[in-house]
Coordinates of C-alpha atoms and ligand atoms in Angstrom, one line a residue:
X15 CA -14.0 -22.3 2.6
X16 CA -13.6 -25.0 -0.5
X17 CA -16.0 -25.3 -3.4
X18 CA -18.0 -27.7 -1.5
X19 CA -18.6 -24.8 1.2
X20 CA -19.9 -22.7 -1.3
X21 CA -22.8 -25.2 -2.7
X22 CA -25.0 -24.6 1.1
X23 CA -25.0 -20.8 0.1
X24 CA -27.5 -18.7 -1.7
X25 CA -25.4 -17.0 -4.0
X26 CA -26.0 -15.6 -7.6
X27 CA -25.2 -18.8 -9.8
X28 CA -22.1 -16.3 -11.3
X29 CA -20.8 -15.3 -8.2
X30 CA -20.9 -18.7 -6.9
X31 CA -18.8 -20.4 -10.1
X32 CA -16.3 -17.4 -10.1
X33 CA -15.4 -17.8 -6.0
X34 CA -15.5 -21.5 -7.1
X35 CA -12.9 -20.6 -10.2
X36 CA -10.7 -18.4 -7.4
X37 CA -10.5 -21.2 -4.9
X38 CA -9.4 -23.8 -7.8
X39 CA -6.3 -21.4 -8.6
X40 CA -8.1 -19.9 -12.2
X41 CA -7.5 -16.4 -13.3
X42 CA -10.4 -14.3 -13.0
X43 CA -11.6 -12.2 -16.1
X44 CA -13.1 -8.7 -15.9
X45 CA -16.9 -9.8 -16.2
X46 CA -16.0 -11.8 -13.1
X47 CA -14.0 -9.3 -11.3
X48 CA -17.0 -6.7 -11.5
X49 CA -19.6 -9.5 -10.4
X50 CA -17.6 -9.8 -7.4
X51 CA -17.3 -6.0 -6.8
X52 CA -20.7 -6.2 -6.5
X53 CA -21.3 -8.9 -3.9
X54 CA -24.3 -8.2 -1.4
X55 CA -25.7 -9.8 1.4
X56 CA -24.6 -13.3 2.3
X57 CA -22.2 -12.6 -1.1
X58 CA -19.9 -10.8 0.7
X59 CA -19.8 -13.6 3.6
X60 CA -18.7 -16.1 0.8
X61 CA -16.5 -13.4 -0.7
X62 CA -14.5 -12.8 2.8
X63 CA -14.3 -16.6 3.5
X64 CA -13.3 -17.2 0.1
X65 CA -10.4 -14.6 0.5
X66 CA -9.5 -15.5 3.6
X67 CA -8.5 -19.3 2.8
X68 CA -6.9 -18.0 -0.3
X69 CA -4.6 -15.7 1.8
X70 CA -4.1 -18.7 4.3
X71 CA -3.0 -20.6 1.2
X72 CA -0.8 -18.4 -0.6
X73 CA 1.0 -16.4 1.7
X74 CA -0.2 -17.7 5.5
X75 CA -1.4 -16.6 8.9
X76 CA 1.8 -14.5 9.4
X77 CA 1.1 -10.5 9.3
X78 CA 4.0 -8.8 8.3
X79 CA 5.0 -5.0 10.0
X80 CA 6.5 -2.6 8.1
X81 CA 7.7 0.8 10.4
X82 CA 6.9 3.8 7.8
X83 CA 9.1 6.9 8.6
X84 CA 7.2 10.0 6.9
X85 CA 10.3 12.3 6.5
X86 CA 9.3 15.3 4.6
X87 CA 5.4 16.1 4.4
X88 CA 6.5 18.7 1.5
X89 CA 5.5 17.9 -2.2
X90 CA 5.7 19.7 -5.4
X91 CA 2.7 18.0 -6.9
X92 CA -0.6 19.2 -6.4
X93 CA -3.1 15.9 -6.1
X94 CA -7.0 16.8 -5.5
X95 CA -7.2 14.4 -3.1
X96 CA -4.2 15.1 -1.1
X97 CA -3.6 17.1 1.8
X98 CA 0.1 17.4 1.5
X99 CA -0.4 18.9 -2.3
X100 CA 1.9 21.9 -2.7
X101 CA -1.2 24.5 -3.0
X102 CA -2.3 23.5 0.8
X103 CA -0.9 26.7 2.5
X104 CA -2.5 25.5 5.9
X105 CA -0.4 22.9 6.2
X106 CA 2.5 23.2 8.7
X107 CA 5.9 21.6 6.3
X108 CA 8.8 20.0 7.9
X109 CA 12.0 17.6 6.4
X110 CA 13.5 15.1 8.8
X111 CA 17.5 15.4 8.2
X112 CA 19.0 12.6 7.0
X113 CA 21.0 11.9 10.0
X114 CA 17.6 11.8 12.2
X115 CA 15.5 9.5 9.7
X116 CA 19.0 7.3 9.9
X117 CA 18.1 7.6 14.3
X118 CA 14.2 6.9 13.6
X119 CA 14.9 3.3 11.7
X120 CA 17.3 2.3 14.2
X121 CA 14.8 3.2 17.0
X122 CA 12.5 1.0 14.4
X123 CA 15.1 -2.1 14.8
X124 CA 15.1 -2.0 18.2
X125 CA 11.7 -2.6 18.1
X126 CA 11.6 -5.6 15.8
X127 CA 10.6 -3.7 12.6
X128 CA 12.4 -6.0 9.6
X129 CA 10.7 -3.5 6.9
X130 CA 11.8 0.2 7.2
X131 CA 9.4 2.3 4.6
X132 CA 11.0 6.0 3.8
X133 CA 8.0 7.9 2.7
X134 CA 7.7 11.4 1.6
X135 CA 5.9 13.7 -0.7
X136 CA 7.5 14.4 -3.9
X137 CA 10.2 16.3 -2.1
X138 CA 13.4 16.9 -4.5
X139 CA 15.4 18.3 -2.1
X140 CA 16.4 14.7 -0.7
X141 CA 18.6 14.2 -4.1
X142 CA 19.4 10.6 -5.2
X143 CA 22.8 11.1 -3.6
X144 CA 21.1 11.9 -0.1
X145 CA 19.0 8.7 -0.6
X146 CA 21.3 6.3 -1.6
X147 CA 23.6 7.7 2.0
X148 CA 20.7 7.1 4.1
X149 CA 19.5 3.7 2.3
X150 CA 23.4 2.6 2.8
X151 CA 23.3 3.6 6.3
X152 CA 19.9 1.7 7.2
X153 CA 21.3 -1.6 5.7
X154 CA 24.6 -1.2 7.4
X155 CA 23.6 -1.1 10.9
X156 CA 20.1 -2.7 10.5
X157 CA 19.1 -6.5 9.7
X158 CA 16.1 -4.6 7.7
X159 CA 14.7 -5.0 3.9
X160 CA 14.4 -1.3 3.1
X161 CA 11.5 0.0 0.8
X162 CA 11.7 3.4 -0.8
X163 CA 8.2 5.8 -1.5
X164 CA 9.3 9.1 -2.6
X165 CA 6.5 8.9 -5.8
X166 CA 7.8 9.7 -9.1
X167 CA 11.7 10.2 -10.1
X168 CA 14.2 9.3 -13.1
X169 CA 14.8 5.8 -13.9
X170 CA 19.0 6.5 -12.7
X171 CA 17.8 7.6 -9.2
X172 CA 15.5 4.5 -9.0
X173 CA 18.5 2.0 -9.7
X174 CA 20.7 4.3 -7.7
X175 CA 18.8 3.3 -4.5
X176 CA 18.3 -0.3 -5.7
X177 CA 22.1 -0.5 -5.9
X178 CA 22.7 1.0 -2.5
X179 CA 20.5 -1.7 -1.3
X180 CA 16.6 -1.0 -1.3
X181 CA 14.8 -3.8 -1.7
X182 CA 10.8 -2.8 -2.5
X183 CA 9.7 0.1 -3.5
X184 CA 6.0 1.8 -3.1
X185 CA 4.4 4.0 -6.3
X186 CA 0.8 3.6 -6.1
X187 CA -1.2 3.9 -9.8
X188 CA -4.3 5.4 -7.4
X189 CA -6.5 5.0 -10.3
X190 CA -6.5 2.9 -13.4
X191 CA -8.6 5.2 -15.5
X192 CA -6.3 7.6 -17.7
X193 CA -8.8 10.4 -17.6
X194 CA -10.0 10.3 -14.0
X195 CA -6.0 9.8 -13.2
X196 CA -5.2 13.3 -14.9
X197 CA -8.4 15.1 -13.5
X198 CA -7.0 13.8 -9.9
X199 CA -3.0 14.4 -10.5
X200 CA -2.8 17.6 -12.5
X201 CA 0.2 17.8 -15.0
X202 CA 0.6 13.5 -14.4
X203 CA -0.4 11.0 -16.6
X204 CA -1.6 7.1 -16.1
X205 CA 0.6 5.8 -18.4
X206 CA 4.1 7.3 -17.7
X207 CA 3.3 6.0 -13.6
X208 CA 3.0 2.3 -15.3
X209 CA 6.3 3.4 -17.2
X210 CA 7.9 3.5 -13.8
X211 CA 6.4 0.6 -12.8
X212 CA 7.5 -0.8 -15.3
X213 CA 11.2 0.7 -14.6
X214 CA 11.1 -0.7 -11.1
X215 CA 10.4 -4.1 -12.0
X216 CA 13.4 -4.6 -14.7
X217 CA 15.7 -3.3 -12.0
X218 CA 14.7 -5.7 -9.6
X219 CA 12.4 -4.1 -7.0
X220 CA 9.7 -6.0 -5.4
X221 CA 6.9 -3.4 -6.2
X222 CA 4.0 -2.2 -4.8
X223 CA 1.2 -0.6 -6.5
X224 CA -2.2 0.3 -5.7
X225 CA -5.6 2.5 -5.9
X226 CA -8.2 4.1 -3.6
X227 CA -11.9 3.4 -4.0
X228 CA -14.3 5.8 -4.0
X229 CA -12.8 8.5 -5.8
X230 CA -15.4 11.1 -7.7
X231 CA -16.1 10.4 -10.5
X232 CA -14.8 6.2 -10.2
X233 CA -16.8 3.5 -11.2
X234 CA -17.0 -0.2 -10.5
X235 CA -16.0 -1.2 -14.0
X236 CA -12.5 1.1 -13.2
X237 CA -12.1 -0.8 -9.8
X238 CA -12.2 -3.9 -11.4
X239 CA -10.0 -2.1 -14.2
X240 CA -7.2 -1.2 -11.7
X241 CA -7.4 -5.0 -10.5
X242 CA -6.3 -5.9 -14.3
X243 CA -3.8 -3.2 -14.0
X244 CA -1.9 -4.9 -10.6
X245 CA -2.4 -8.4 -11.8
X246 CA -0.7 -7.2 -15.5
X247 CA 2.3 -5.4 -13.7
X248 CA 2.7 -8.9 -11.4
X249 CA 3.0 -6.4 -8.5
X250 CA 4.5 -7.8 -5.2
X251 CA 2.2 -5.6 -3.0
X252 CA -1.2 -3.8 -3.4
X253 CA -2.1 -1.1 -1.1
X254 CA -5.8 -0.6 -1.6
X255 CA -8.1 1.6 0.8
X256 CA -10.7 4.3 1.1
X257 CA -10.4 7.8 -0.4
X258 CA -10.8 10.3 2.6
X259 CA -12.2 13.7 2.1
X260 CA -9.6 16.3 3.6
X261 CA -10.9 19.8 4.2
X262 CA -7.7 21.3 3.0
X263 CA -8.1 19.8 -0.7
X264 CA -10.2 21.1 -4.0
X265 CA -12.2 17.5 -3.1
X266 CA -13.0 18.2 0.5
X267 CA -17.3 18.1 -0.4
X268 CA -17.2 14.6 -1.9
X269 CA -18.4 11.7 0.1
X270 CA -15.8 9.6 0.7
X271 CA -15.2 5.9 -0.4
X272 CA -16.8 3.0 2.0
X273 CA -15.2 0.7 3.9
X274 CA -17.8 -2.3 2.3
X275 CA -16.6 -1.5 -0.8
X276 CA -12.9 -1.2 0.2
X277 CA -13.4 -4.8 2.2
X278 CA -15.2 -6.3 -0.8
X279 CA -12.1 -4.8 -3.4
X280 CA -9.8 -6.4 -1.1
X281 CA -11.3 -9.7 -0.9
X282 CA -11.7 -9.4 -4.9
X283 CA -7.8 -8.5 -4.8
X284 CA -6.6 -11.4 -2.4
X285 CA -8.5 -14.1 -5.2
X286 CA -7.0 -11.8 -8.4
X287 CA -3.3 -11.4 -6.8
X288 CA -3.2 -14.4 -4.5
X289 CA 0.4 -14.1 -3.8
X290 CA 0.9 -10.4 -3.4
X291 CA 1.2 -8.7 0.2
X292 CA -1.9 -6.6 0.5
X293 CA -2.0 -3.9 3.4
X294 CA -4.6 -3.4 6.2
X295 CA -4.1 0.1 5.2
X296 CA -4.1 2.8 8.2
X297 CA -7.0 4.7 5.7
X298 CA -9.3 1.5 6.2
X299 CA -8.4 1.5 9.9
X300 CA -8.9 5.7 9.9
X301 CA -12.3 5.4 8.9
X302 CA -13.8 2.4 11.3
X303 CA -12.5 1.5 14.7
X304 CA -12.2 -1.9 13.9
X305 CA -11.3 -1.3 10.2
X306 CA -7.9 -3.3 10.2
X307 CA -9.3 -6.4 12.0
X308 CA -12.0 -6.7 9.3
X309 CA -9.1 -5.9 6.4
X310 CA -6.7 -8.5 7.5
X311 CA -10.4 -11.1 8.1
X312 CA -10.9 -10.3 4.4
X313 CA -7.5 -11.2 2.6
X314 CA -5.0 -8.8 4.0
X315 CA -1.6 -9.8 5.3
X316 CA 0.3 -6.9 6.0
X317 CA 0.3 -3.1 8.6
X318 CA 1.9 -0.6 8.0
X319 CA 2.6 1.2 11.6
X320 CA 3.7 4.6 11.6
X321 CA 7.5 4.5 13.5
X322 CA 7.5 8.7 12.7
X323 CA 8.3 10.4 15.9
X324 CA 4.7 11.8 17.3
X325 CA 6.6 15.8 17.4
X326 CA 6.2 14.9 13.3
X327 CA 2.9 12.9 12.6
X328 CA 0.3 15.6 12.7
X329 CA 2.2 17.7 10.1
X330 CA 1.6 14.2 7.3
X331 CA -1.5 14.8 6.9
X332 CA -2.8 13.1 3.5
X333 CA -6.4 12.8 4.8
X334 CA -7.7 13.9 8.1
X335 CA -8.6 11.9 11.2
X336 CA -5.6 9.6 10.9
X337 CA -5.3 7.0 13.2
X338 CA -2.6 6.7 15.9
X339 CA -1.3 10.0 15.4
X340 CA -0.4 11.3 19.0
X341 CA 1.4 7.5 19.5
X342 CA 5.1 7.6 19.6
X343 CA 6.2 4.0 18.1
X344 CA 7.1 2.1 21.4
X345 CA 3.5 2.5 22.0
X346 CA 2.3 1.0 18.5
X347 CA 4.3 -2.0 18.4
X348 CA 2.0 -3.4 21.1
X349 CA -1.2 -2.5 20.2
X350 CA -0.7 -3.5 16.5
X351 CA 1.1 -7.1 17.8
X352 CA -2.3 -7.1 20.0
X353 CA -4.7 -7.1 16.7
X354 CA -2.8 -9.8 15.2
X355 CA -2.9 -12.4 17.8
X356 CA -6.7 -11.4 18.5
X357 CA -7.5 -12.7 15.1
X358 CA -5.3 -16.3 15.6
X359 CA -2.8 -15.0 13.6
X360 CA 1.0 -14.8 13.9
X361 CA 3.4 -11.7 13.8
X362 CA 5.8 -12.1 10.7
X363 CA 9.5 -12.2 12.3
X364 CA 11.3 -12.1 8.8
X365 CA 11.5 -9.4 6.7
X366 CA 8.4 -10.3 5.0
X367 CA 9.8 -10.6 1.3
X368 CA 7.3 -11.3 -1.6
X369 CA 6.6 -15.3 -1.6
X370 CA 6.9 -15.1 -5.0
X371 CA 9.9 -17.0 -6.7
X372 CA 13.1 -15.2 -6.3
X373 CA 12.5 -12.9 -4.0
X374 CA 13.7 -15.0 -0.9
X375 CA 16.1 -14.1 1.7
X376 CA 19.0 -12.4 0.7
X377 CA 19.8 -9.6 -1.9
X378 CA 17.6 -9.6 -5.2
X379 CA 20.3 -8.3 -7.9
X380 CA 18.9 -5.9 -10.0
X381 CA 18.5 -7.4 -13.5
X382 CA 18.5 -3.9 -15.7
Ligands
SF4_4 S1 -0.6 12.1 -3.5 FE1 1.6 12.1 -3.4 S2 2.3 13.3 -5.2 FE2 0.1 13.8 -4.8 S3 0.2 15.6 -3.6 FE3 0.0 13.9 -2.2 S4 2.1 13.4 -1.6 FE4 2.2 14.7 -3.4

């Protein structure tokens, strides 16, 4: 869609000029951000197309993969919202030794993974020594960027793994208002997560950030808030999807977030962070069949499949009815590639760095 394309559609006059602002390259400001939060009818139409040629643009038809190993569903935090929260005595706990997670990425190379995600809970026992052994190992025997998600940790350990080799590394802010953030995250705080942020970025990570919508007690105002937040940090990657009710959490009665509203964020996210991969999350795909199709039709560039042996999946178990979970990850490649060329588009064969200056092939060095 161009500017012209919008002029043939019955739009609120301000939604109109702010798509027409997007497509043109201008920042959008917050009064515009929440107008387009709140697209309806053929609005969200224009919003989608708007998106979509603004991710064809900026970062391309290619969908990048990046195989997530979950290797230890233990945490010692206790997020409402969270199934894997330490006070969840129903959940079955198991860590993936180091030498195993080191078998699982190569199983992940075999299958053309260039990304391997390690992902945990916030599980201590995997020291920054233990990290920085297996992050070595993956980049010796793998032609893989490596991305790290193991949630909050000193500033040392962070450049530790940077300086084994990581190259990206996954904290998501989940929610940019301070007081719903320590409601949600007991004993956490908003602004020492953007401190680490912050810490990621001077040591040279490509980051990735992100936030759930729907969450008790959220508003629109503190959607378009946590898009600010993203655009202000310059993050590299925004993972943004649905908050799921889980039985097993102090939140399990509250309706959980749409996926209209978690399409119409997105596309609002692709036009606010043009050049930043954003994620067909597996939540969006968890809560409608076809929920990654629509994701990757409304500005995302990016899935994340699950390369966790299927003996482990049922055990990471953030929110409930989780897509893919008895697959093993020979069976996933397929059906993922499958979505991708559906939609016309291409399966990313590189490592799927940020397009963003800088960040090309090769090593980033870490500047702090
Ligand atoms: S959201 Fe992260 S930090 Fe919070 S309980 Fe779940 S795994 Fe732990």
């Amino acid at each position: 869609m161009d500017a012209d394309g919008l002029s043939k559609s019955s739009l609120r006059p301000t939604v109109k000029r702010s798509l027409e602002r997007a497509l043109a390259g201008r920042p959008l400001d917050r009064d515009e951000i929440i107008e387009l939060l709140q697209s309806h009818g053929p609005e969200v139409e224009a919003l989608r197309a708007a998106a979509d040629e603004v991710r064809r643009r900026s970062v391309g038809d290619a969908v990048h993969l990046r195989g997530v190993i979950e290797f230890s569903n233990y945490c010692r935090r206790n997020c409402l919202y969270c199934g894997l929260r330490a006070g969840n005595g129903d959940l079955e706990r198991y860590r993936i030794d180091p030498d195993e997670i080191v078998d699982i990425a190569g199983r992940a190379g075999k299958l053309g993974y260039r990304t391997i995600v390690l992902q945990s809970g916030e599980d201590v026992t995997y020291d920054a020594d233990t990290l920085v052994w297996v992050v070595r190992r993956i980049k010796g025997d793998l032609d893989a960027a490596v991305t790290i998600a193991v949630g909050d940790r000193p500033r040392d350990e962070y450049k530790a793994w940077r300086e084994a080799g990581a190259d990206r590394y996954l904290l998501k802010h989940e929610t940019a208002d301070p007081e719903l953030f320590s409601r949600l995250r007991p004993g956490t705080a908003l602004a020492e997560r953007v401190e680490h942020l912050r810490w990621l970025k001077e040591l040279g990570y490509q980051v990735g950030s992100g936030n759930m919508i729907g969450l008790p007690g959220q508003t629109i105002a503190s959607i378009a808030d946590d898009l600010l937040l993203l655009r202000e940090l310059d993050v590299e990657m925004a993972g943004i999807g649905p908050f799921i009710p889980n039985d097993q959490t102090p939140l399990a009665d509250r309706p959980g977030g749409s996926l209209d509203q978690t399409l119409i964020t997105l596309a609002t996210a692709r036009l606010v962070l043009p050049f930043a991969h954003l994620p067909a999350t597996t939540a969006t795909g968890s809560i409608d069949p076809r929920g990654r199709q629509k994701a990757l039709s409304f500005g995302a560039n990016v899935i994340m499949p699950n390369v966790t042996p299927g003996r482990y999946r049922q055990d990471y178990r953030i929110y409930p009815n989780k897509i893919c979970l008895t697959e093993e990850p020979e069976n996933c490649r397929p059906c993922v590639e499958a979505i991708i060329t559906s939609l016309g588009r291409t399966v990313g064969r590189d490592y799927g760095h940020s397009p963003k200056a800088g960040f090309g092939p090769g090593r980033v060095e870490p500047t702090a």
